[in-house]
Short mmCIF file of C-alpha atoms in Angstrom, two decimals:
data_model
loop_
_atom_site.label_atom_id
_atom_site.label_comp_id
_atom_site.label_asym_id
_atom_site.label_seq_id
_atom_site.Cartn_x
_atom_site.Cartn_y
_atom_site.Cartn_z
CA MET W 1 11.99 10.45 10.56
CA THR W 2 14.99 8.23 9.97
CA ASN W 3 14.35 6.10 13.03
CA TRP W 4 11.06 5.01 11.41
CA PHE W 5 13.20 3.06 8.98
CA ASN W 6 15.55 1.55 11.54
CA SER W 7 13.15 -0.71 13.37
CA GLU W 8 9.90 -2.44 12.51
CA TRP W 9 6.79 -0.28 12.47
CA PRO W 10 4.45 -0.94 15.41
CA TRP W 11 1.23 -2.80 14.60
CA TYR W 12 -0.94 0.25 15.27
CA VAL W 13 0.93 2.14 12.56
CA ALA W 14 1.26 -0.67 10.02
CA GLY W 15 -2.34 -1.92 10.28
CA PRO W 16 -4.15 1.38 9.69
CA LEU W 17 -1.71 2.20 6.86
CA ILE W 18 -2.57 -1.11 5.16
CA GLY W 19 -6.27 -0.46 5.71
CA LEU W 20 -5.97 2.94 3.98
CA PHE W 21 -5.23 1.24 0.66
CA VAL W 22 -8.90 0.20 0.48
CA PRO W 23 -10.36 3.74 0.44
CA ALA W 24 -7.37 5.09 -1.53
CA LEU W 25 -7.94 2.71 -4.47
CA LEU W 26 -11.70 3.29 -4.36
CA LEU W 27 -11.28 7.06 -4.34
CA VAL W 28 -8.74 7.08 -7.15
CA GLY W 29 -10.58 4.86 -9.59
CA ASN W 30 -13.30 2.75 -7.93
CA LYS W 31 -10.84 -0.14 -7.66
CA VAL W 32 -11.14 -2.92 -5.09
CA PHE W 33 -7.94 -3.66 -3.18
CA GLY W 34 -6.93 -7.27 -3.85
CA ILE W 35 -3.61 -8.72 -4.95
CA SER W 36 -4.38 -12.28 -6.02
CA GLY W 37 -6.43 -11.24 -9.06
CA ASN W 38 -3.04 -10.42 -10.56
CA LEU W 39 -2.14 -14.11 -10.75
CA ARG W 40 -5.15 -14.56 -13.02
CA HIS W 41 -4.27 -11.45 -15.04
CA LEU W 42 -0.68 -12.68 -15.45
CA CYS W 43 -1.89 -16.08 -16.67
CA SER W 44 -4.29 -14.38 -19.04
CA ALA W 45 -1.51 -12.16 -20.38
CA VAL W 46 1.41 -14.58 -20.46
CA LEU W 47 -0.14 -18.02 -21.01
CA PRO W 48 -2.70 -17.56 -23.79
CA SER W 49 -5.20 -20.33 -23.40
CA ARG W 50 -8.59 -21.52 -24.53
CA LEU W 51 -9.67 -21.86 -20.90
CA GLU W 52 -12.70 -19.70 -20.19
CA PHE W 53 -11.25 -18.49 -16.87
CA PHE W 54 -8.48 -16.66 -18.72
CA ARG W 55 -10.50 -15.36 -21.64
CA TYR W 56 -11.17 -11.74 -20.83
CA ASP W 57 -9.54 -8.42 -21.59
CA TRP W 58 -6.80 -8.42 -18.95
CA LYS W 59 -5.60 -4.98 -20.01
CA SER W 60 -8.87 -3.21 -19.25
CA LYS W 61 -9.69 -5.33 -16.17
CA GLY W 62 -6.30 -5.81 -14.63
CA LEU W 63 -3.63 -3.49 -15.98
CA TRP W 64 -4.10 -1.05 -13.08
CA ASN W 65 -3.60 -3.92 -10.60
CA LEU W 66 -0.54 -5.31 -12.41
CA VAL W 67 0.99 -1.82 -12.28
CA PHE W 68 0.16 -1.70 -8.55
CA LEU W 69 1.85 -5.12 -8.17
CA ALA W 70 4.97 -3.91 -9.98
CA GLY W 71 4.99 -1.09 -7.46
CA VAL W 72 4.87 -3.59 -4.58
CA LEU W 73 8.04 -5.24 -5.89
CA ILE W 74 9.76 -1.86 -6.35
CA GLY W 75 8.60 -0.72 -2.90
CA GLY W 76 10.07 -3.87 -1.36
CA PHE W 77 13.36 -3.14 -3.11
CA LEU W 78 13.46 0.52 -2.07
CA ALA W 79 12.52 -0.16 1.56
CA SER W 80 15.08 -2.93 1.95
CA HIS W 81 17.87 -0.89 0.31
CA PHE W 82 17.32 2.37 2.12
CA GLY W 83 17.46 1.50 5.76
CA ALA W 84 14.62 -0.92 6.36
CA PRO W 85 15.07 -3.05 9.43
CA GLN W 86 16.74 -6.36 8.77
CA ALA W 87 16.41 -7.92 12.22
CA ILE W 88 13.10 -9.72 12.64
CA ASN W 89 12.65 -9.62 16.40
CA ILE W 90 10.14 -12.40 16.81
CA SER W 91 9.10 -13.52 20.25
CA PRO W 92 11.49 -15.77 22.21
CA ALA W 93 8.74 -18.38 22.28
CA THR W 94 8.68 -18.54 18.48
CA VAL W 95 12.48 -18.76 18.34
CA ALA W 96 12.28 -21.72 20.71
CA THR W 97 9.47 -23.38 18.76
CA LEU W 98 11.25 -22.99 15.41
CA SER W 99 14.64 -24.01 16.82
CA HIS W 100 13.02 -27.18 18.07
CA SER W 101 11.76 -27.87 14.52
CA GLY W 102 15.21 -27.26 13.01
CA ILE W 103 15.37 -23.56 12.05
CA HIS W 104 18.63 -22.05 13.35
CA ASP W 105 19.27 -19.03 11.12
CA PHE W 106 17.09 -16.12 12.19
CA SER W 107 19.01 -13.42 10.33
CA GLY W 108 16.82 -12.73 7.29
CA VAL W 109 13.18 -12.00 6.52
CA ALA W 110 12.77 -15.69 5.64
CA PRO W 111 14.88 -18.61 6.95
CA HIS W 112 17.88 -19.42 4.79
CA GLU W 113 17.31 -23.13 5.49
CA LEU W 114 14.19 -22.95 3.29
CA PHE W 115 14.23 -19.90 1.01
CA THR W 116 17.48 -19.75 -0.96
CA TRP W 117 18.31 -21.04 -4.45
CA HIS W 118 20.40 -23.73 -2.80
CA ALA W 119 17.53 -24.71 -0.48
CA LEU W 120 15.26 -25.01 -3.53
CA LEU W 121 17.19 -28.18 -4.38
CA THR W 122 16.39 -29.73 -1.00
CA LEU W 123 13.06 -31.46 -0.38
CA ARG W 124 12.06 -29.12 2.43
CA GLY W 125 12.95 -26.06 0.35
CA PHE W 126 11.06 -27.45 -2.64
CA ILE W 127 7.95 -28.07 -0.55
CA SER W 128 8.10 -24.60 1.02
CA ILE W 129 8.69 -22.75 -2.25
CA VAL W 130 7.17 -24.80 -5.07
CA VAL W 131 4.38 -26.72 -3.33
CA GLY W 132 3.56 -23.72 -1.14
CA GLY W 133 3.53 -21.38 -4.13
CA PHE W 134 1.28 -23.73 -6.11
CA LEU W 135 -1.25 -23.90 -3.25
CA VAL W 136 -1.19 -20.10 -2.91
CA GLY W 137 -2.06 -19.83 -6.60
CA PHE W 138 -4.70 -22.56 -6.70
CA GLY W 139 -6.26 -21.65 -3.35
CA THR W 140 -6.57 -17.91 -3.95
CA GLN W 141 -8.21 -18.43 -7.33
CA TYR W 142 -10.63 -21.05 -6.00
CA ALA W 143 -11.47 -18.83 -3.02
CA GLY W 144 -11.65 -15.74 -5.22
CA GLY W 145 -9.25 -13.69 -3.14
CA CYS W 146 -6.43 -13.68 -0.61
CA THR W 147 -5.54 -11.80 2.55
CA SER W 148 -6.04 -8.43 0.87
CA GLY W 149 -9.18 -9.14 -1.17
CA HIS W 150 -11.00 -11.27 1.41
CA ALA W 151 -9.50 -10.57 4.86
CA ILE W 152 -9.22 -6.80 4.42
CA SER W 153 -11.49 -5.59 1.59
CA GLY W 154 -14.13 -8.28 2.11
CA LEU W 155 -14.34 -8.23 5.90
CA ALA W 156 -14.30 -4.41 5.95
CA ASN W 157 -17.35 -4.63 3.66
CA PHE W 158 -18.99 -7.24 5.98
CA GLU W 159 -19.20 -9.95 3.33
CA LEU W 160 -20.06 -13.48 4.47
CA PRO W 161 -18.08 -15.19 1.65
CA SER W 162 -14.96 -13.39 2.86
CA LEU W 163 -15.56 -14.47 6.45
CA ILE W 164 -15.83 -18.10 5.32
CA ALA W 165 -12.65 -17.69 3.27
CA VAL W 166 -10.74 -16.18 6.19
CA PHE W 167 -11.78 -19.08 8.45
CA GLY W 168 -10.39 -21.30 5.71
CA PHE W 169 -7.12 -19.32 5.57
CA PHE W 170 -6.57 -19.92 9.27
CA ALA W 171 -7.78 -23.52 9.28
CA GLY W 172 -5.32 -24.34 6.49
CA GLY W 173 -2.53 -22.22 7.95
CA LEU W 174 -2.86 -23.71 11.43
CA ALA W 175 -3.03 -27.27 10.07
CA ALA W 176 0.11 -26.68 8.01
CA THR W 177 1.89 -24.97 10.91
CA TYR W 178 1.22 -27.73 13.45
CA PHE W 179 1.12 -30.87 11.32
CA ILE W 180 3.06 -30.28 8.08
CA LEU W 181 5.80 -27.71 8.73
CA PRO W 182 7.50 -29.39 11.73
CA PHE W 183 7.81 -32.58 9.68
CA VAL W 184 8.97 -30.74 6.55
CA ILE W 185 11.57 -28.68 8.43
CA GLY W 186 12.82 -31.41 10.71
CA ASN W 187 12.76 -34.55 8.62
CA LEU W 188 13.18 -33.64 4.95
CA MET Z 1 -23.52 -27.22 -11.88
CA THR Z 2 -21.90 -28.32 -15.13
CA GLY Z 3 -23.09 -26.29 -18.02
CA ALA Z 4 -24.36 -23.44 -15.88
CA PRO Z 5 -22.29 -20.27 -16.13
CA LEU Z 6 -20.07 -19.85 -13.09
CA PRO Z 7 -20.23 -16.59 -11.19
CA ASP Z 8 -17.49 -14.15 -12.02
CA PHE Z 9 -14.84 -13.59 -9.43
CA ASP Z 10 -15.36 -10.13 -8.11
CA GLY Z 11 -12.72 -10.67 -5.48
CA CYS Z 12 -10.23 -11.47 -8.20
CA GLY Z 13 -10.43 -8.04 -9.70
CA THR Z 14 -12.15 -8.78 -12.99
CA SER Z 15 -15.39 -7.00 -12.18
CA GLY Z 16 -16.42 -3.64 -13.51
CA ALA Z 17 -16.76 -2.25 -16.97
CA ASP Z 18 -14.01 -2.52 -19.55
CA GLU Z 19 -12.15 0.71 -19.70
CA LYS Z 20 -8.98 2.32 -20.85
CA ILE Z 21 -7.03 3.78 -17.97
CA ARG Z 22 -5.22 7.04 -18.49
CA PRO Z 23 -1.42 6.95 -18.04
CA ALA Z 24 -1.60 9.51 -15.24
CA PHE Z 25 -3.80 7.12 -13.27
CA LEU Z 26 -1.43 4.22 -13.93
CA LEU Z 27 1.30 6.33 -12.36
CA VAL Z 28 -0.89 6.80 -9.28
CA TYR Z 29 -1.45 3.02 -9.04
CA LEU Z 30 2.31 2.49 -9.38
CA LEU Z 31 3.01 4.94 -6.55
CA LEU Z 32 0.35 3.34 -4.36
CA GLY Z 33 1.88 -0.07 -5.07
CA ILE Z 34 5.32 1.23 -4.11
CA ALA Z 35 3.86 2.56 -0.87
CA PHE Z 36 2.27 -0.84 -0.20
CA GLY Z 37 5.60 -2.60 -0.83
CA VAL Z 38 7.29 -0.23 1.61
CA VAL Z 39 4.62 -0.86 4.25
CA LEU Z 40 4.84 -4.65 3.82
CA THR Z 41 8.61 -4.45 4.27
CA CYS Z 42 8.80 -1.96 7.14
CA SER Z 43 6.00 -3.69 9.06
CA GLN Z 44 7.71 -7.07 8.46
CA VAL Z 45 4.37 -8.51 7.38
CA LEU Z 46 6.28 -10.18 4.54
CA SER Z 47 8.44 -12.18 6.93
CA TRP Z 48 8.00 -15.96 7.17
CA PHE Z 49 9.00 -15.62 10.82
CA ARG Z 50 6.15 -13.19 11.54
CA ILE Z 51 3.66 -15.55 9.91
CA GLN Z 52 4.94 -18.44 12.04
CA GLU Z 53 4.74 -16.25 15.15
CA MET Z 54 1.11 -15.54 14.22
CA PHE Z 55 0.09 -19.13 13.54
CA HIS Z 56 1.70 -20.21 16.83
CA PHE Z 57 -0.25 -17.46 18.68
CA GLN Z 58 3.02 -16.24 20.20
CA SER Z 59 2.55 -12.56 19.44
CA PHE Z 60 -0.38 -10.18 19.13
CA ARG Z 61 1.44 -8.25 16.41
CA MET Z 62 -0.01 -9.77 13.20
CA TYR Z 63 -3.51 -9.91 14.68
CA GLY Z 64 -3.19 -6.26 15.64
CA ILE Z 65 -2.07 -5.38 12.12
CA ILE Z 66 -4.81 -7.33 10.34
CA GLY Z 67 -7.49 -6.24 12.81
CA SER Z 68 -6.63 -2.55 12.69
CA ALA Z 69 -6.35 -2.71 8.88
CA ILE Z 70 -9.89 -4.11 8.66
CA ALA Z 71 -11.21 -1.57 11.17
CA THR Z 72 -9.61 1.34 9.31
CA ALA Z 73 -10.85 0.15 5.92
CA SER Z 74 -14.31 -0.43 7.37
CA VAL Z 75 -14.63 3.09 8.80
CA PHE Z 76 -13.56 4.68 5.53
CA LEU Z 77 -15.88 2.42 3.52
CA ALA Z 78 -18.82 3.45 5.68
CA LEU Z 79 -17.92 7.13 5.21
CA ILE Z 80 -17.57 6.71 1.44
CA LYS Z 81 -20.94 4.96 1.21
CA ALA Z 82 -22.68 7.48 3.47
CA ALA Z 83 -21.37 10.36 1.38
CA ASN Z 84 -22.16 8.69 -1.97
CA LEU Z 85 -18.71 9.70 -3.12
CA LYS Z 86 -17.43 9.50 -6.66
CA SER Z 87 -13.91 8.46 -7.49
CA ILE Z 88 -11.44 10.98 -8.89
CA ASP Z 89 -11.99 9.59 -12.37
CA GLY Z 90 -15.72 10.27 -12.01
CA LYS Z 91 -17.34 6.91 -11.20
CA LEU Z 92 -19.77 6.34 -8.36
CA ILE Z 93 -17.91 4.19 -5.86
CA ALA Z 94 -19.46 0.75 -5.49
CA ILE Z 95 -17.92 -2.42 -4.14
CA PRO Z 96 -19.36 -5.45 -5.92
CA ARG Z 97 -20.44 -8.06 -3.40
CA LYS Z 98 -19.17 -11.58 -3.88
CA PRO Z 99 -21.86 -14.20 -4.58
CA LEU Z 100 -22.15 -16.70 -1.73
CA GLY Z 101 -23.31 -19.71 -3.73
CA SER Z 102 -22.86 -22.89 -1.73
CA GLY Z 103 -19.88 -21.33 0.03
CA ILE Z 104 -17.74 -24.36 -0.82
CA GLN Z 105 -15.29 -22.41 -2.94
CA TYR Z 106 -14.56 -20.05 -0.05
CA ALA Z 107 -14.15 -22.80 2.55
CA VAL Z 108 -12.11 -25.19 0.43
CA GLY Z 109 -10.21 -22.63 -1.63
CA GLY Z 110 -9.50 -20.63 1.51
CA THR Z 111 -8.15 -23.68 3.33
CA ILE Z 112 -5.91 -24.60 0.38
CA PHE Z 113 -4.54 -21.07 0.28
CA GLY Z 114 -4.04 -21.20 4.06
CA VAL Z 115 -1.76 -24.22 3.72
CA GLY Z 116 0.22 -22.40 1.03
CA TRP Z 117 0.34 -19.26 3.17
CA ALA Z 118 1.96 -21.17 6.05
CA LEU Z 119 4.37 -23.09 3.78
CA THR Z 120 5.65 -20.06 1.86
CA GLY Z 121 5.15 -17.72 4.81
CA ALA Z 122 3.70 -15.25 2.34
CA CYS Z 123 0.46 -14.24 0.70
CA PRO Z 124 0.55 -12.97 -2.90
CA GLY Z 125 1.50 -9.34 -2.10
CA PRO Z 126 4.42 -10.27 0.14
CA LEU Z 127 5.64 -12.83 -2.43
CA PHE Z 128 6.38 -9.96 -4.80
CA ALA Z 129 7.68 -7.66 -2.06
CA LEU Z 130 10.07 -10.45 -1.01
CA ILE Z 131 11.54 -10.59 -4.51
CA GLY Z 132 12.16 -6.84 -4.17
CA ASN Z 133 13.74 -7.53 -0.77
CA GLY Z 134 16.29 -9.78 -2.43
CA VAL Z 135 14.71 -13.16 -1.65
CA THR Z 136 14.94 -13.85 -5.37
CA VAL Z 137 14.08 -17.54 -5.09
CA MET Z 138 10.49 -16.36 -4.55
CA ILE Z 139 10.44 -15.90 -8.35
CA VAL Z 140 10.04 -19.69 -8.38
CA ALA Z 141 7.21 -19.47 -5.84
CA VAL Z 142 5.44 -16.93 -8.06
CA ALA Z 143 5.94 -19.16 -11.12
CA SER Z 144 4.49 -22.04 -9.15
CA ALA Z 145 1.57 -19.87 -8.03
CA LEU Z 146 0.90 -19.10 -11.70
CA ALA Z 147 0.93 -22.83 -12.39
CA GLY Z 148 -1.57 -23.30 -9.56
CA THR Z 149 -3.70 -20.52 -11.01
CA TRP Z 150 -3.64 -22.16 -14.43
CA VAL Z 151 -4.54 -25.57 -13.03
CA TYR Z 152 -7.48 -23.97 -11.21
CA GLY Z 153 -8.64 -22.38 -14.46
CA TRP Z 154 -8.37 -25.79 -16.11
CA LEU Z 155 -10.26 -27.69 -13.37
CA ARG Z 156 -12.77 -24.91 -12.66
CA PRO Z 157 -15.69 -26.33 -14.67
CA SER Z 158 -15.57 -29.58 -12.65
CA LEU Z 159 -14.99 -28.08 -9.18
CA PRO Z 160 -17.87 -27.40 -6.77
CA HIS Z 161 -18.51 -23.68 -6.20
#
């Protein structure tokens, strides 16, 4: 078993495992798998507000999901401290593409040029972390879901709104990858 | 649209009846969350590099993961529906369908999230798993995502849906 934790899991293991969270949550408590609702629950819980969007009983609607989310953080900690693979063996083509943009440190799960406390004080780090984070929050709430709620739960349920949302995810992601990121990484 | 009640966000997890959840069930959700965090880490789905590899179409890996996740979930959903199963806590399993409306919220909101997904290299689940992985600066990304969430809640009445 130990070698399962020494290199990255193949896609045909990781994908079905992720997909199993949909039936698992339904079977346990009729819950729909979706992470981004937690951002709304957290706002509702932490930032009391008169805004209608946050006026609901977050404990009865979202406590289960916030507990699940706490588990995600703990799971990330456990996996990374007990023998999870550190080397991200991306394709040589991606190494070449990113090197060309100005990424040279490929040692972590995220590039140290962009995702450290020190990098936060640089413009490119700020855009990656703060601007990127803001758009993740705003976009998922506007779209009513993220990769889990729309791409996995929604598409598995053959929902047209989710298909539109997923096209949006990739349209935005591709635009940022080809037009924004090279400039942000290389020039800022 | 102003004045008309906006549809609730089923995809955001606020659907369903109000209920108190028993502590034993919360423990199950915690364990499932831990399992999800382990999968996100061991599959490297939480890596910015993997997301870049995907958006540059330089590896099949992420497409294989997302595609097989959808296929797996879809098969089990069909089985659950066909069998009219109840959940362990006794409710008939039903997935609320999201209202289509004009579709604008999905197209525009989805595109905005997509830009954030490429910039951070992470969707909401991986953001939290990354903090657990020691990329603690993602705490700032989460705080910023909460700010984005709040701004959406503030602007919501005047946005097209």
